[in-house]
XYZ file of C-alpha atoms in Angstrom:
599
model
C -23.058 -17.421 -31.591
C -24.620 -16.476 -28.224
C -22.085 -17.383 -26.402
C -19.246 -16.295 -28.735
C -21.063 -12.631 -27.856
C -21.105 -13.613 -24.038
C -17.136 -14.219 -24.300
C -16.937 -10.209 -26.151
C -18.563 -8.799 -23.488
C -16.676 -10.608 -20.372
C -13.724 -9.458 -22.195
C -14.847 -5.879 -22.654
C -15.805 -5.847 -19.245
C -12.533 -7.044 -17.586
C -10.719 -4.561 -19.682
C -13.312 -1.605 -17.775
C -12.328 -2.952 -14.634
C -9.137 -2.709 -15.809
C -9.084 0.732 -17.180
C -11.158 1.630 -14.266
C -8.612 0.334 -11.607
C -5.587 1.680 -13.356
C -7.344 5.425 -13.300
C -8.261 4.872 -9.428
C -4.674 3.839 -8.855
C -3.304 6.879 -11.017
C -5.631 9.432 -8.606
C -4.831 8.047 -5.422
C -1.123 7.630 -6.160
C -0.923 11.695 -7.579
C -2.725 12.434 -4.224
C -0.198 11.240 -1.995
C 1.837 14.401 -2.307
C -0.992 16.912 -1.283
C -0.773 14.752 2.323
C 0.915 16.628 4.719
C 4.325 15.336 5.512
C 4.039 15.824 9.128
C 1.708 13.671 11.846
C 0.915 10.423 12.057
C -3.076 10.058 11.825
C -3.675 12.474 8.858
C -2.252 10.025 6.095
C -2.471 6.208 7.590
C -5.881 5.999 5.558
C -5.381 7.303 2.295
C -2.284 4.762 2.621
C -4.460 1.984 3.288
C -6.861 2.882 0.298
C -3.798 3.473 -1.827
C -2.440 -0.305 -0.881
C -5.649 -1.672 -1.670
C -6.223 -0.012 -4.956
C -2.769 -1.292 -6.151
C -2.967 -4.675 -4.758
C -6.386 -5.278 -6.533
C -4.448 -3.965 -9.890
C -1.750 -5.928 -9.485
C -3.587 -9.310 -8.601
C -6.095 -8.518 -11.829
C -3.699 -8.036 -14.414
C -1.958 -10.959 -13.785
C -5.062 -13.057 -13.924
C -5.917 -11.439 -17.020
C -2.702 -11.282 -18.626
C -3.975 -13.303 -21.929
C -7.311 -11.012 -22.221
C -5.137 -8.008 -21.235
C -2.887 -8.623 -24.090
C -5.212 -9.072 -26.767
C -8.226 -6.712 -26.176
C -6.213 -3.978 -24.319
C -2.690 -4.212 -25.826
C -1.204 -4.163 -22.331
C 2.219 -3.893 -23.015
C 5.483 -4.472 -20.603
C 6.856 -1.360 -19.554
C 2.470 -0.628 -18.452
C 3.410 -4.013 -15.869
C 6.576 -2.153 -14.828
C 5.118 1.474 -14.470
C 2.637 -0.589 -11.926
C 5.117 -2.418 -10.111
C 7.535 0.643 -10.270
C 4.479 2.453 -8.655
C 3.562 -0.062 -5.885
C 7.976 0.075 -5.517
C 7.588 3.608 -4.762
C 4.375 3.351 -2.134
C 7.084 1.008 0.014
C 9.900 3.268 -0.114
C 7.374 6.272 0.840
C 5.831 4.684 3.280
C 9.111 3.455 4.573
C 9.794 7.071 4.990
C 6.387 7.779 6.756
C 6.962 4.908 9.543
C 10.918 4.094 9.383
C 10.217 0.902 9.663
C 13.082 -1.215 7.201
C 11.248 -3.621 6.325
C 9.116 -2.197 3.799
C 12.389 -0.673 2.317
C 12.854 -4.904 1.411
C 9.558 -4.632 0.028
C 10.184 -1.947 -2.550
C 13.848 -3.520 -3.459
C 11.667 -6.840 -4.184
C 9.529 -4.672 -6.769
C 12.455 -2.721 -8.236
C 13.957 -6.029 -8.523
C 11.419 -7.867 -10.248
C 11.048 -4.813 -13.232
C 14.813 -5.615 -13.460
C 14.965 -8.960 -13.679
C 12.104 -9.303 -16.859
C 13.136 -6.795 -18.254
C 9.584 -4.696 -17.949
C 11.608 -1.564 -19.587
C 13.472 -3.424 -22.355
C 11.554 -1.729 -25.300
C 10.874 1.868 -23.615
C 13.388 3.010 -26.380
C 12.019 1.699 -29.390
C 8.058 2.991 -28.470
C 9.763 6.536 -29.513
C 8.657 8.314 -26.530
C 10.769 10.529 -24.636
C 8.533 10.271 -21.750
C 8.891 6.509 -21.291
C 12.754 7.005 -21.242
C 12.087 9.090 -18.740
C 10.283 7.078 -16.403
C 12.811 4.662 -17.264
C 15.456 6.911 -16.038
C 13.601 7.643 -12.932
C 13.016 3.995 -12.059
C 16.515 3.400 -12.061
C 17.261 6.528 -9.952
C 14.555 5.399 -7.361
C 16.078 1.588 -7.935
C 19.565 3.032 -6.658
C 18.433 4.835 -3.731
C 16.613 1.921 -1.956
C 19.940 -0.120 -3.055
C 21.738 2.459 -1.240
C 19.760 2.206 1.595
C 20.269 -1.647 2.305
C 23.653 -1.416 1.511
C 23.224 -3.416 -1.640
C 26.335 -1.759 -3.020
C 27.679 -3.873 -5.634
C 24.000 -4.067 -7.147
C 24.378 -0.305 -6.992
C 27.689 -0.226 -9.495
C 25.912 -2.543 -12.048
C 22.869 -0.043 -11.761
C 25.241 2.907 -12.053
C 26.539 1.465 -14.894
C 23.371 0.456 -16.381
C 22.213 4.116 -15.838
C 24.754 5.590 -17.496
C 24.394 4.002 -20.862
C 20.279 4.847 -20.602
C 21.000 8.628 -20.381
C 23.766 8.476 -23.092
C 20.973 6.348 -25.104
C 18.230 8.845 -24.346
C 20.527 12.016 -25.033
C 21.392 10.267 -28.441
C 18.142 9.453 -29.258
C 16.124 12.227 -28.345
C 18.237 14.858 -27.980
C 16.369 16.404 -25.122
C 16.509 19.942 -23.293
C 17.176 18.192 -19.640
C 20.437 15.792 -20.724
C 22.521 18.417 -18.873
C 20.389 17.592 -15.435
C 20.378 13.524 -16.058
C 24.420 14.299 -16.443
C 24.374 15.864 -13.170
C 21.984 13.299 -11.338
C 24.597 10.758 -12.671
C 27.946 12.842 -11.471
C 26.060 13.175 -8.256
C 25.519 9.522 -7.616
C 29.342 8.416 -8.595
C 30.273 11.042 -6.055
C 28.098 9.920 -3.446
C 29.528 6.646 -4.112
C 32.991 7.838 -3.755
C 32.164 9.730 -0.763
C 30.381 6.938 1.022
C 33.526 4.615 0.654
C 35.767 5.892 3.432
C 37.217 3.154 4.309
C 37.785 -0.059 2.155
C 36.965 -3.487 3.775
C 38.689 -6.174 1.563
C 37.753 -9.723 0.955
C 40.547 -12.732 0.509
C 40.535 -11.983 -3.104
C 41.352 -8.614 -2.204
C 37.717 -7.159 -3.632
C 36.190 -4.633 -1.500
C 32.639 -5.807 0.375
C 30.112 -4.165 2.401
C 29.385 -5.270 5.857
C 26.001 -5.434 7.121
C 26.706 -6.685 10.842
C 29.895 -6.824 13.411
C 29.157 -2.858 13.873
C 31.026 -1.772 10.567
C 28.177 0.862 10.545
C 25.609 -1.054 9.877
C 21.960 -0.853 11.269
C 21.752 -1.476 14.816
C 21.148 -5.749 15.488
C 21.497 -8.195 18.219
C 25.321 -8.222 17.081
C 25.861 -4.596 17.857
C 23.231 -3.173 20.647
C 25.997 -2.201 23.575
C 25.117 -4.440 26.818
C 23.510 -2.420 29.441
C 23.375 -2.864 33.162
C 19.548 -2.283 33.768
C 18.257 0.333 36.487
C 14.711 1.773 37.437
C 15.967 5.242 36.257
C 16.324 4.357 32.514
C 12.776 5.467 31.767
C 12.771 6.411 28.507
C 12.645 5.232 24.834
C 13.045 7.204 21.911
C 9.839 7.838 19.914
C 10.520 11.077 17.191
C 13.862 11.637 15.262
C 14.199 14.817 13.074
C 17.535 14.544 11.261
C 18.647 17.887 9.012
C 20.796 17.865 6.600
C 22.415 21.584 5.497
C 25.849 21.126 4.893
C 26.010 23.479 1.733
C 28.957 21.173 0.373
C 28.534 17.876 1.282
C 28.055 14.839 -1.448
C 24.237 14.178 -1.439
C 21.442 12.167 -3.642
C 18.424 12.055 -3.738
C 18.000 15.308 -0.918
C 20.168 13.151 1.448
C 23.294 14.174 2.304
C 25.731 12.006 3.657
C 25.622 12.524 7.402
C 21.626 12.104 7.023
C 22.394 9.118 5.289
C 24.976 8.009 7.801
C 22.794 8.930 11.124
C 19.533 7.337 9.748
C 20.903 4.142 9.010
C 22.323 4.154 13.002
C 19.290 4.782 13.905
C 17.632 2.277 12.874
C 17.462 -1.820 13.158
C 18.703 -4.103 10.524
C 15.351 -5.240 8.444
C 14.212 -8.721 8.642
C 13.430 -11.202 5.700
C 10.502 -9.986 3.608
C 9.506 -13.226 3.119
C 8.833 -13.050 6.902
C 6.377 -9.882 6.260
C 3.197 -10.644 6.462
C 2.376 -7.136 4.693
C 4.528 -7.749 2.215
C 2.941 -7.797 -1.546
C 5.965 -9.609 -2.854
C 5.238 -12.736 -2.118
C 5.391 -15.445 -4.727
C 8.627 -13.661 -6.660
C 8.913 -16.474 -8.428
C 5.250 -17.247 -9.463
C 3.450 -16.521 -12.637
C 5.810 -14.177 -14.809
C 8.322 -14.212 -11.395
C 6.507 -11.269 -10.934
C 5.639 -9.894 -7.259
C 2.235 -11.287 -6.530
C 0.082 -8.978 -4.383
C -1.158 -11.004 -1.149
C -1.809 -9.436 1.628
C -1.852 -5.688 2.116
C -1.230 -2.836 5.035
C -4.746 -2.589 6.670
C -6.071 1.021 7.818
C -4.152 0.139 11.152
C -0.758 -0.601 9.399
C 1.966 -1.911 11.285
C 4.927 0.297 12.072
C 2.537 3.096 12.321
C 1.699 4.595 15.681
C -0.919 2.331 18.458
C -0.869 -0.342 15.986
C -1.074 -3.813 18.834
C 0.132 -6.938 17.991
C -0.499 -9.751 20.196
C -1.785 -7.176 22.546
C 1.773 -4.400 22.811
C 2.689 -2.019 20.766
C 4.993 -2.874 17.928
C 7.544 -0.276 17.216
C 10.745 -1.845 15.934
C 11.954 1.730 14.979
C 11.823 5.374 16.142
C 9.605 7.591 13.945
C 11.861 10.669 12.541
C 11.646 12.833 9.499
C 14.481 13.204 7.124
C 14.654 17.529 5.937
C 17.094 18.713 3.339
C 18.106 22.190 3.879
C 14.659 23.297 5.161
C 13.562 26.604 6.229
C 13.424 27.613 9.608
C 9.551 27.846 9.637
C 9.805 23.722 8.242
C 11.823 23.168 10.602
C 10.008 24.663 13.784
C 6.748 22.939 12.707
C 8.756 19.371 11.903
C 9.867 19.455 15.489
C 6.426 20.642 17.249
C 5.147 17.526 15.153
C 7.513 15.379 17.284
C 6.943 17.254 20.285
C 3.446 16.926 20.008
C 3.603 12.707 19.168
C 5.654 12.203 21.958
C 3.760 9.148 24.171
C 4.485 9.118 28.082
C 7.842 8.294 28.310
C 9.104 9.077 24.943
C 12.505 11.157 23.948
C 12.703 13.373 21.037
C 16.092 13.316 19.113
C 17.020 16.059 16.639
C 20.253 15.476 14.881
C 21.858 18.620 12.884
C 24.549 18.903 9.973
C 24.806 22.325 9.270
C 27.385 25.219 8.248
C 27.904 27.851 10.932
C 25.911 31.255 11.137
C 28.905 33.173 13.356
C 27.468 36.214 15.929
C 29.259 39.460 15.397
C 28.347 40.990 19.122
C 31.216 41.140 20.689
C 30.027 41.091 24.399
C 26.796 38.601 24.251
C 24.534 38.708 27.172
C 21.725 36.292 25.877
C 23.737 33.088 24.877
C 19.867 31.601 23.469
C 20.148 34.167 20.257
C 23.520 36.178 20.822
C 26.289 33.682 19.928
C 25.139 32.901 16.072
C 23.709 29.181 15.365
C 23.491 27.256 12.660
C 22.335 27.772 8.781
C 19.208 25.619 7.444
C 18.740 27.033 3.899
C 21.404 28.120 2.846
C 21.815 28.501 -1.037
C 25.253 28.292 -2.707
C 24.765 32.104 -4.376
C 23.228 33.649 -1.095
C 26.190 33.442 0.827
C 29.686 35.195 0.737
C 32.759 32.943 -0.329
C 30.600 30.536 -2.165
C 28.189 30.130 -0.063
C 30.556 27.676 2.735
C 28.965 29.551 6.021
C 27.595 32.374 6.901
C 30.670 33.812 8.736
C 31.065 37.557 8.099
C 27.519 38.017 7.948
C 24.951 39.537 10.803
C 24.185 36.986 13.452
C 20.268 37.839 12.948
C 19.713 35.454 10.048
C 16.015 34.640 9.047
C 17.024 30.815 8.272
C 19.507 30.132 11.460
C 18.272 27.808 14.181
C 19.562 29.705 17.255
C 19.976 27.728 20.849
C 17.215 29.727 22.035
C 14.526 28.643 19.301
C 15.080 25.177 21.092
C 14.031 26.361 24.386
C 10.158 25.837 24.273
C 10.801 21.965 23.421
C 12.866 21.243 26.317
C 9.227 20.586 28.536
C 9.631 17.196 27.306
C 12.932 14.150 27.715
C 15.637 15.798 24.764
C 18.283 14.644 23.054
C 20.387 16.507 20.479
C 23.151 16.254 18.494
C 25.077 19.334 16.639
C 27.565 18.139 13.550
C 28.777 22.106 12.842
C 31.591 24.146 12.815
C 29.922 26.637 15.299
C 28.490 23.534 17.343
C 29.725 24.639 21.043
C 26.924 27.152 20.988
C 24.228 24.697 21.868
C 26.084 23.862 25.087
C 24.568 26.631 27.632
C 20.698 25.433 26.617
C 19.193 25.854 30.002
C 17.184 23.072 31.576
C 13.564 25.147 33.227
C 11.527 22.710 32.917
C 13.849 20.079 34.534
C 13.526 17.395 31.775
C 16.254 15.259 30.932
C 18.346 16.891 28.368
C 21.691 16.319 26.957
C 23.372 17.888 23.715
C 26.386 16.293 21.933
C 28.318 18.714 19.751
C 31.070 17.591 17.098
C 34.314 19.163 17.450
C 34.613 23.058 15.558
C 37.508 22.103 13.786
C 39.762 19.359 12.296
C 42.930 19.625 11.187
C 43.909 20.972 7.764
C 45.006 17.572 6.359
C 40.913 16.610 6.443
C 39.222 19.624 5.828
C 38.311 19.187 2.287
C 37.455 15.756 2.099
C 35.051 16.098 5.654
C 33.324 19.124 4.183
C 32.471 16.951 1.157
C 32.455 13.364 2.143
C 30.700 13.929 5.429
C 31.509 14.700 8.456
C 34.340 13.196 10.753
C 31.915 13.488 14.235
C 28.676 11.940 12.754
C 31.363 9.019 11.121
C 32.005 8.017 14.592
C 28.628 8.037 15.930
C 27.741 6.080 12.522
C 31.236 3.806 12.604
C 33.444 3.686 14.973
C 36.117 2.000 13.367
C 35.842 3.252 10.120
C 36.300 6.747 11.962
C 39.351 6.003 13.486
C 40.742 3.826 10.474
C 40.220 7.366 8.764
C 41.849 9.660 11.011
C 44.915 7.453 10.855
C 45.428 6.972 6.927
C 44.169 3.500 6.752
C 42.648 3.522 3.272
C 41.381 -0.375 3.288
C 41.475 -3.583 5.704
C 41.502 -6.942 5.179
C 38.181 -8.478 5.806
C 40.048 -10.919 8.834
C 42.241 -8.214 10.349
C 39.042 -5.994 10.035
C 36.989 -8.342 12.391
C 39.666 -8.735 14.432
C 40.110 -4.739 15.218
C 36.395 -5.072 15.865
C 36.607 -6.998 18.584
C 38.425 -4.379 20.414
C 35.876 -1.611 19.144
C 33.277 -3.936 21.406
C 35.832 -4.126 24.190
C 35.801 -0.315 24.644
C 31.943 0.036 24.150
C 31.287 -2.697 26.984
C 34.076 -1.459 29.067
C 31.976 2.236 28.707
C 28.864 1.158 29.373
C 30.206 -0.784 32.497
C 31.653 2.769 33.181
C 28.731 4.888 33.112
C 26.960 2.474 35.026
C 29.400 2.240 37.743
C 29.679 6.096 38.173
C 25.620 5.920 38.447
C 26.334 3.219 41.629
C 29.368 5.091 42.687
C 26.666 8.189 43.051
C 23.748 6.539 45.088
C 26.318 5.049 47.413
C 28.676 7.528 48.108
C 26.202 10.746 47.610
C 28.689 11.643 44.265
C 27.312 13.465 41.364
C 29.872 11.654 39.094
C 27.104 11.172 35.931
C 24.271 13.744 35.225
C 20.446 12.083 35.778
C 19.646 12.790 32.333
C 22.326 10.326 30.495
C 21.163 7.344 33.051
C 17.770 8.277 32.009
C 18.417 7.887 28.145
C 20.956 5.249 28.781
C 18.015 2.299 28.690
C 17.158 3.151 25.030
C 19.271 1.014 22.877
C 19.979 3.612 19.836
C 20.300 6.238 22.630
C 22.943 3.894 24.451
C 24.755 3.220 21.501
C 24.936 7.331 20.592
C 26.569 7.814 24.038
C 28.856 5.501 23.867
C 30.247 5.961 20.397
C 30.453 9.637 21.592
C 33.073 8.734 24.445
C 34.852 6.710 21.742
C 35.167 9.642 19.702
C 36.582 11.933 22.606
C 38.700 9.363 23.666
C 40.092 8.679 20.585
C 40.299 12.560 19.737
C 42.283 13.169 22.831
C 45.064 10.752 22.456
C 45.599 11.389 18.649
C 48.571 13.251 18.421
C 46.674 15.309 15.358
C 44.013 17.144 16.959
C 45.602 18.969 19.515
C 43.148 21.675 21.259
C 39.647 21.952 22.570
C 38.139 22.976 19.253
C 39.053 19.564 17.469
C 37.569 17.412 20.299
C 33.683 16.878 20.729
C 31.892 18.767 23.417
C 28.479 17.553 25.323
C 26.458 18.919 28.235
C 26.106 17.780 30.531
C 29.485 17.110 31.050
C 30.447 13.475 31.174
C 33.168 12.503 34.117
C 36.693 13.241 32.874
C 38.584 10.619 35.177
C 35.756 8.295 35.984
C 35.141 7.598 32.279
C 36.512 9.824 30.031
C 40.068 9.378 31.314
C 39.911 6.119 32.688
C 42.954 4.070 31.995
C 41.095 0.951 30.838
C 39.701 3.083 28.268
C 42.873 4.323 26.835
C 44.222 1.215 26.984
C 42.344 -0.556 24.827
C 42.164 2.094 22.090
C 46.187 2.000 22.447
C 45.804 -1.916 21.573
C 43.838 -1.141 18.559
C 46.146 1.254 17.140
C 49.072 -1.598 17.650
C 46.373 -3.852 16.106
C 46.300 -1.446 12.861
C 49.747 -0.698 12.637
C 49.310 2.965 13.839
C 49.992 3.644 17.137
C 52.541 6.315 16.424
C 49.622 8.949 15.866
C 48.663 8.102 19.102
C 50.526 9.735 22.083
C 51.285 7.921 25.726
C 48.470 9.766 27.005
C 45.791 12.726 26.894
C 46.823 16.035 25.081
C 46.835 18.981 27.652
C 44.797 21.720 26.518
């Protein structure tokens, strides 16, 4: 009797822990978005805690499962609003330290709540609330899916999606159907939109690349080769990429071209199973549920001065991802960087954003006098539907002007302008003589792709992203067969090798023949493999731009400053050449003319 009494109150007791654990995981989840979303040392902490809390729930309940069951009436969908939880602390803190890897470990989470069904019998508890998180979960599920490229996972979970809303409008017949109706038209069109250019398998099936450069994450595969000097000094450490394109396809507050440019700057993930973080190992273990291992320490890798084996471990740039900020967001996102930036470290800031046009018609200061570009822009705050801000006074409260960038220029810069008023950002001066260098999409395109690049993405940051797919698009090729696709890809490589042997050779060219063929500041960022790889793709695109017989006129060709070499690189015959021999390849050398357009 004694002992049956002993058994009671181990059982009560492991259901306290439990009850006690799942509150303390509750708090310190809810408290993760009062941490300030800028800097690196103010959050690593409450992380680690966080981690902890999470992987001591995880690892009790499924030791307890049988006493769980009984005495608590822990029921499935509780298991997957856990894992769904501990899914969510990867993805975020995937977002905190860009490093990929931990976007693996959230998909293996996601995954798992999938595959047994945690969320089966959310409908029949009659709680609207539950349907909601189910709803949610699946919205989160398709994002990280997105993210890894994962695309024909992201069709079944489309799909999947679409009968839960229909199920929970049916059911419950509940005030926000209308906004689950538009999360779900949004997602089909960002779908649509991300597709530009079909890659077909034998069985004529489209299929997503992940290597050979089809826009993939930057790998061994697809870093351009580099001719090493003493000058290439820097690495890029901070990354703020903006997204305020007021009509581009979007999910989840990314827009396309953030989507686009984040994945290019970063590598390819490894393995989780490789991960020694990773609380997913043992998928297949009791309930082929994740089993919590090992967790992030306080010092979590990815994060800033975390050693391993002695170096620093950085696999990936740190950047921050805004949608449509204010200016005032923005200004303090990029002293952030500034501020973060180790010895040696660039800062990039990459902007897609709608025009704000200057009305003076004879402007003296070219930092706040020739308009800039719009950050927050609402749809019913603008004239015409809210496309720009042409018409309107060039003093806009949310416009980043050229001149608001001045003060960040004391340290190594590098930034890129996807806008229709883009040229603007080209007379930045350099007083503090850092390296600096500004890449600015063309202003224009020609009518035949205005309406698709204003809502599938832009045409400039789909070169810098894919190179191929880029030029496929400009030339009406809707879809390639996977073989012919590899094939043109090989001649992609050509011309990015060929470049890089280019710009290196006008750097020699310089020191032995006292020529200033190549500015200081490219050779400087030209070491940096994602910096490398932006440069290059850039010369593709003017290259390509100026022998395509469509985009006649400086306004629908890219821009940078300093100016690269026209007839050293730009120009150069070899270049031209091969981009001739991959229009032949693809069938569509007649939108390509014998040589460049005059302006």
């Amino acid at each position: 009797m004694v002992k049956m009494e002993s058994t009671e109150e181990q059982d009560r007791k492991l259901v306290l822990e439990f009850c006690h654990l799942l509150e303390k995981s509750k708090q310190l989840f809810n408290g993760l978005r009062d941490l300030p979303q800028y800097g690196h040392r103010q959050w690593q902490a409450y992380f680690g805690r966080t981690f902890d809390v999470y992987t001591k729930l995880w690892k009790f309940q499924q030791q307890h499962r049988m006493v769980l069951d009984s005495k608590y009436g822990l029921k499935r969908w509780q298991i997957g609003e856990i894992a769904s939880k501990i899914g969510q602390l990867y993805y975020h803190y995937y977002l905190r330290t860009s490093e990929t890897n931990y976007l693996n470990e959230a998909y293996q989470f996601y995954a798992a709540i999938r595959g047994r069904a945690y969320y089966s019998r959310a409908a029949k508890e009659d709680r609207p609330d539950l349907m909601v998180k189910k709803l949610r979960y699946y919205a989160r599920f398709i994002v990280v899916c997105l993210l890894l490229k994962k695309m024909k996972l992201v069709r079944e979970l489309v799909t999947e999606l679409e009968k839960q809303i229909q199920e929970y409008t049916n059911t419950y017949e509940p005030e926000d159907h209308l906004e689950w109706s538009l999360v779900l038209e949004e997602i089909k069109g960002f779908i649509k939109a991300e597709a530009a250019v079909a890659v077909l398998h034998a069985d004529s099936n489209p299929i997503i690349l992940s290597h050979s450069g089809s826009g993939s994450r930057l790998s061994p595969l697809t870093t351009p080769p580099c001719e090493r000097s003493p000058h290439m000094t820097l690495s890029l450490q901070e990354i703020l990429i903006v997204g305020s394109a007021c009509e581009q396809a979007k999910f989840s507050e990314l827009t396309m071209d953030m989507f686009r440019m984040l994945q290019t700057l970063e590598r390819e993930p490894t393995e989780s199973a490789t991960n020694p973080l990773s609380m997913a190992h043992g998928l297949h273990g009791h309930d082929a549920s994740p089993a919590a291992s090992r967790i992030p320490p306080y010092g979590v890798p990815g994060s800033k001065g975390y050693m391993e084996n002695g170096r620093h471990f950085r696999d990936n740039p740190h950047k921050y991802l805004l949608y449509k900020p204010s200016i005032s967001q923005l200004l303090v996102f990029l002293a952030s960087g500034f501020k973060e930036l180790p010895l040696g470290g660039a800062l990039l800031l990459y902007m897609s954003a709608d025009g704000c046009f200057s009305t003076t018609k004879h402007p003296e200061d070219f930092g706040y006098e020739l308009g800039g570009l719009a950050t927050s822009v609402k749809r019913d705050s603008v004239d015409g539907g809210g496309l720009s801000c042409r018409g309107k006074s060039y003093k806009e409260n949310h416009c980043l002007y050229p001149g608001d960038l001045y003060p960040f220029t004391r340290r190594p810069m590098f930034i890129i302008i996807d806008s229709d008023n883009s040229f603007v950002f080209q007379h930045i001066p350099r007083y503090f003589g850092q390296p600096l260098v500004v890449l600015m999409s063309p202003q224009d395109v020609p009518p035949a792709f205005q309406a698709d690049v204003q809502h599938h993405g832009s045409l400039f940051t789909l070169f810098l992203h894919s190179p191929l797919t880029a030029l496929c698009y400009i030339c009406n090729v809707g879809d390639v067969p996977i073989h012919h696709w590899e094939r043109c890809q090989t001649y992609v490589d050509r011309f990015i090798t060929e470049a890089s042997r280019l710009v290196t050779r006008c750097r020699i060219d310089e020191i032995e023949q006292g020529i200033g063929f190549i500015d200081s500041s490219y050779v400087q960022f030209f070491g940096d493999d994602f910096l490398r790889t932006l440069i290059l793709r850039f010369v593709f695109c003017d290259v390509v731009l100026r022998l395509h017989r469509g985009f006649r006129g400086r306004h629908m060709r890219p821009r940078c400053e300093p100016p690269l070499p026209a007839n050293e690189l730009l120009e150069h015959p070899s270049l031209s050449h091969i981009i001739f021999q991959l229009a032949s390849a693809l069938d569509v050398r007649g939108h390509f003319s014998e040589g460049p357009e005059c302006d």
